[in-house]
CSV table of C-alpha atoms in Angstrom, one decimal:
chain,number,residue,atom,x,y,z
A,349,THR,CA,-15.7,-16.9,-64.6
A,350,PHE,CA,-16.7,-16.3,-61.0
A,351,ARG,CA,-15.2,-12.8,-61.1
A,352,LYS,CA,-17.3,-11.9,-64.2
A,353,HIS,CA,-20.4,-12.8,-62.1
A,354,GLY,CA,-19.2,-10.8,-59.1
A,355,ILE,CA,-18.4,-13.9,-57.0
A,356,SER,CA,-15.5,-13.7,-54.5
A,357,PHE,CA,-13.6,-16.8,-53.6
A,358,ILE,CA,-10.5,-17.8,-51.8
A,359,PRO,CA,-8.5,-20.8,-53.1
A,360,LEU,CA,-7.6,-23.2,-50.3
A,361,LYS,CA,-4.5,-25.4,-50.0
A,362,GLY,CA,-2.5,-26.2,-53.1
A,363,VAL,CA,-4.0,-23.8,-55.6
A,364,ALA,CA,-3.4,-20.9,-53.2
A,365,LEU,CA,0.3,-21.8,-53.1
A,366,LEU,CA,1.0,-22.0,-56.8
A,367,GLU,CA,2.8,-18.7,-57.3
A,368,SER,CA,3.7,-17.7,-53.8
A,369,ALA,CA,5.2,-20.8,-52.1
A,370,TYR,CA,6.3,-23.0,-55.0
A,371,LYS,CA,8.9,-21.8,-57.5
A,372,ASN,CA,7.7,-24.3,-60.1
A,373,ILE,CA,4.1,-25.4,-60.3
A,374,SER,CA,5.2,-28.8,-61.5
A,375,GLU,CA,6.4,-29.4,-57.9
A,376,ARG,CA,2.8,-29.6,-56.7
A,377,TYR,CA,0.3,-32.4,-57.6
A,378,PHE,CA,-3.4,-31.5,-57.7
A,379,CYS,CA,-6.3,-33.9,-57.3
A,380,ASP,CA,-9.0,-31.2,-56.8
A,381,ILE,CA,-9.6,-27.5,-56.3
A,382,ASP,CA,-10.9,-26.3,-52.9
A,383,LEU,CA,-12.6,-22.9,-52.8
A,384,LEU,CA,-13.9,-20.9,-49.8
A,385,VAL,CA,-17.0,-19.1,-51.0
A,386,HIS,CA,-19.9,-17.1,-49.5
A,387,SER,CA,-23.1,-19.1,-48.8
A,388,LYS,CA,-25.1,-16.4,-50.5
A,389,ASP,CA,-23.3,-17.2,-53.8
A,390,LEU,CA,-23.9,-21.0,-53.8
A,391,ARG,CA,-26.9,-21.0,-56.2
A,392,ARG,CA,-25.0,-18.9,-58.7
A,393,ILE,CA,-21.9,-21.0,-58.4
A,394,ASP,CA,-23.9,-24.1,-58.9
A,395,ARG,CA,-25.3,-22.6,-62.2
A,396,ILE,CA,-21.8,-21.6,-63.4
A,397,LEU,CA,-20.2,-24.9,-62.6
A,398,THR,CA,-23.1,-26.9,-64.1
A,399,GLU,CA,-23.0,-24.8,-67.3
A,400,SER,CA,-19.2,-25.4,-67.4
A,401,GLY,CA,-19.7,-29.2,-67.5
A,402,TYR,CA,-19.6,-30.0,-63.7
A,403,ASN,CA,-22.1,-32.0,-61.8
A,404,PRO,CA,-22.7,-32.0,-58.0
A,405,THR,CA,-21.5,-35.2,-56.4
A,406,PRO,CA,-24.6,-37.1,-55.1
A,407,ASP,CA,-23.2,-37.7,-51.6
A,408,GLU,CA,-21.5,-34.3,-51.3
A,409,PRO,CA,-23.6,-31.6,-53.0
A,410,MET,CA,-20.9,-29.0,-52.5
A,411,ASN,CA,-18.3,-31.1,-54.4
A,412,TYR,CA,-18.4,-31.0,-58.2
A,413,SER,CA,-16.9,-33.4,-60.7
A,414,SER,CA,-16.6,-33.4,-64.5
A,415,ASP,CA,-16.6,-36.2,-67.0
A,416,SER,CA,-14.4,-34.1,-69.3
A,417,GLY,CA,-11.2,-34.5,-67.2
A,418,LEU,CA,-11.4,-31.2,-65.4
A,419,LEU,CA,-10.2,-31.2,-61.8
A,420,PRO,CA,-13.0,-31.7,-59.2
A,421,VAL,CA,-14.1,-28.6,-57.3
A,422,ASP,CA,-14.9,-28.7,-53.6
A,423,LEU,CA,-16.8,-25.7,-52.2
A,424,HIS,CA,-16.5,-24.6,-48.6
A,425,THR,CA,-18.5,-21.9,-46.9
A,426,ASP,CA,-16.8,-22.0,-43.5
A,427,VAL,CA,-13.6,-23.0,-41.8
A,428,TRP,CA,-14.3,-25.5,-39.1
A,429,TYR,CA,-12.2,-24.0,-36.3
A,430,MET,CA,-13.3,-20.4,-36.9
A,431,THR,CA,-16.3,-18.6,-35.3
A,432,ASN,CA,-18.6,-16.6,-37.6
A,433,GLN,CA,-16.8,-13.4,-36.6
A,434,GLU,CA,-13.3,-14.9,-37.3
A,435,LEU,CA,-14.6,-16.0,-40.7
A,436,LYS,CA,-15.8,-12.5,-41.5
A,437,ASP,CA,-12.4,-11.2,-40.3
A,438,LEU,CA,-10.7,-13.7,-42.6
A,439,TRP,CA,-12.6,-12.4,-45.6
A,440,ALA,CA,-11.8,-8.8,-44.6
A,441,ASP,CA,-8.1,-9.6,-44.3
A,442,ALA,CA,-7.9,-11.6,-47.5
A,443,GLU,CA,-5.6,-10.1,-50.1
A,444,ARG,CA,-6.5,-9.6,-53.8
A,445,THR,CA,-4.2,-11.5,-56.1
A,446,VAL,CA,-3.9,-13.2,-59.5
A,447,ILE,CA,-3.2,-17.0,-59.6
A,448,SER,CA,-2.5,-18.4,-63.0
A,449,GLY,CA,-4.4,-15.5,-64.6
A,450,THR,CA,-7.4,-15.8,-62.3
A,451,HIS,CA,-8.3,-12.9,-60.1
A,452,CYS,CA,-9.2,-14.0,-56.5
A,453,PHE,CA,-8.4,-13.5,-52.9
A,454,VAL,CA,-6.0,-15.3,-50.7
A,455,MET,CA,-5.7,-15.8,-47.0
A,456,PRO,CA,-3.0,-14.0,-45.1
A,457,LYS,CA,0.2,-16.2,-45.0
A,458,GLU,CA,-0.3,-17.1,-41.4
A,459,GLU,CA,-3.9,-18.3,-42.0
A,460,MET,CA,-2.7,-20.4,-45.0
A,461,ILE,CA,-0.2,-22.2,-42.8
A,462,ILE,CA,-2.8,-22.9,-40.1
A,463,TYR,CA,-5.5,-24.0,-42.6
A,464,GLN,CA,-3.2,-26.4,-44.5
A,465,ALA,CA,-2.0,-28.1,-41.4
A,466,ALA,CA,-5.4,-28.2,-39.7
A,467,HIS,CA,-7.1,-29.6,-42.8
A,468,SER,CA,-4.6,-32.4,-43.2
A,469,THR,CA,-4.4,-33.5,-39.6
A,470,VAL,CA,-8.2,-33.2,-38.9
A,471,HIS,CA,-9.7,-34.0,-42.2
A,472,HIS,CA,-7.3,-36.8,-43.1
A,473,GLY,CA,-6.4,-37.7,-39.5
A,474,TYR,CA,-2.6,-37.3,-40.0
A,475,LEU,CA,-0.1,-35.0,-41.7
A,476,ASP,CA,0.2,-36.5,-45.1
A,477,GLU,CA,3.3,-36.0,-47.3
A,478,ALA,CA,1.6,-33.5,-49.6
A,479,ALA,CA,0.7,-31.3,-46.5
A,480,LYS,CA,4.3,-31.6,-45.2
A,481,LYS,CA,5.6,-30.6,-48.6
A,482,ASP,CA,3.2,-27.6,-48.6
A,483,LEU,CA,4.1,-26.5,-45.1
A,484,CYS,CA,7.8,-26.7,-45.9
A,485,ALA,CA,7.2,-24.7,-49.1
A,486,MET,CA,5.2,-22.1,-47.3
A,487,ILE,CA,7.6,-21.7,-44.3
A,488,GLY,CA,10.7,-22.0,-46.6
A,489,SER,CA,9.4,-19.3,-49.0
A,490,TRP,CA,7.7,-17.0,-46.5
A,491,HIS,CA,10.0,-17.3,-43.4
A,492,THR,CA,11.0,-13.6,-43.7
A,493,ILE,CA,7.4,-12.3,-44.1
A,494,ILE,CA,5.5,-14.5,-41.7
A,495,ASP,CA,4.3,-12.6,-38.7
A,496,TYR,CA,5.2,-15.2,-36.0
A,497,SER,CA,3.5,-13.3,-33.2
A,498,ARG,CA,0.3,-13.2,-35.3
A,499,LEU,CA,0.6,-16.9,-36.1
A,500,VAL,CA,0.9,-17.7,-32.3
A,501,TYR,CA,-2.0,-15.4,-31.6
A,502,LYS,CA,-4.3,-17.0,-34.2
A,503,LEU,CA,-3.3,-20.5,-33.2
A,504,ASN,CA,-4.1,-19.7,-29.6
A,505,ASN,CA,-7.5,-18.2,-30.5
A,506,TYR,CA,-8.3,-21.4,-32.5
A,507,ASN,CA,-7.2,-23.6,-29.6
A,508,LEU,CA,-4.6,-25.1,-32.0
A,509,LEU,CA,-1.4,-23.7,-30.5
A,510,TYR,CA,0.2,-26.7,-28.8
A,511,PRO,CA,-0.6,-29.3,-31.4
A,512,PHE,CA,0.9,-27.0,-34.0
A,513,MET,CA,4.1,-26.5,-32.1
A,514,HIS,CA,4.7,-30.2,-32.2
A,515,LEU,CA,3.7,-30.3,-35.9
A,516,PHE,CA,6.3,-27.6,-36.6
A,517,LYS,CA,8.9,-29.7,-34.9
A,518,THR,CA,8.2,-32.5,-37.4
A,519,VAL,CA,8.7,-30.2,-40.5
A,520,LYS,CA,11.6,-28.1,-39.3
A,521,TYR,CA,14.3,-30.4,-40.8
A,522,ARG,CA,12.8,-30.2,-44.2
A,523,VAL,CA,13.2,-26.4,-44.7
A,524,ASN,CA,16.1,-24.1,-45.3
A,525,GLU,CA,18.4,-23.0,-42.4
A,526,ASP,CA,16.9,-19.5,-41.9
A,527,ALA,CA,13.3,-20.9,-41.8
A,528,ARG,CA,14.5,-23.7,-39.4
A,529,PHE,CA,15.9,-21.1,-37.1
A,530,ASN,CA,12.6,-19.2,-37.1
A,531,ILE,CA,10.6,-22.4,-36.4
A,532,GLU,CA,13.0,-23.5,-33.6
A,533,SER,CA,12.8,-20.0,-32.0
A,534,LEU,CA,9.0,-20.1,-32.2
A,535,VAL,CA,8.7,-23.6,-30.7
A,536,LYS,CA,11.1,-22.8,-27.9
A,537,TYR,CA,9.3,-19.6,-27.1
A,538,VAL,CA,5.8,-21.1,-27.1
A,539,LEU,CA,6.7,-24.4,-25.4
A,540,ARG,CA,9.3,-22.7,-23.1
A,541,GLU,CA,12.0,-25.1,-24.1
A,542,PRO,CA,15.7,-24.4,-23.4
């Protein structure tokens, strides 16, 4: 529906991983749909969601719920750890794709990994099981296509490098052997461990 109205969006977290990280969508539970959108589109998005049976949540006007059993939709216009320029770069680097028949954009793989872990640890205050599962699915599925030098560069730019290296140490035993080798090599390189 958004595409029909010329609205670009980037699914965040679980929805973005449906067809690229998980082999079977039943492996991933969803309690809402998070979308990164442009501020300029908020008024049109509000109209579209309202006409589709959604209502803004009173205490969170960018979160929408429905009485008809549809998953809640949470809108985001920024990424807390990015500057305005980095956010513009993210949109410029986003790749067109189709997820469950819906045309949209997705973040580059390295950015998805960073966002998932940062969202869980900062928003929720800890790395919950769903986030661990997502990170393992991403790293396990994408370990041959992740640009590890870009990942380190981005993490360093966002001042998230060292916390993430320790985070990767916690998930490395839950991924396949090839992915584990890549994570161990990355952690050793960044933390200069023997």
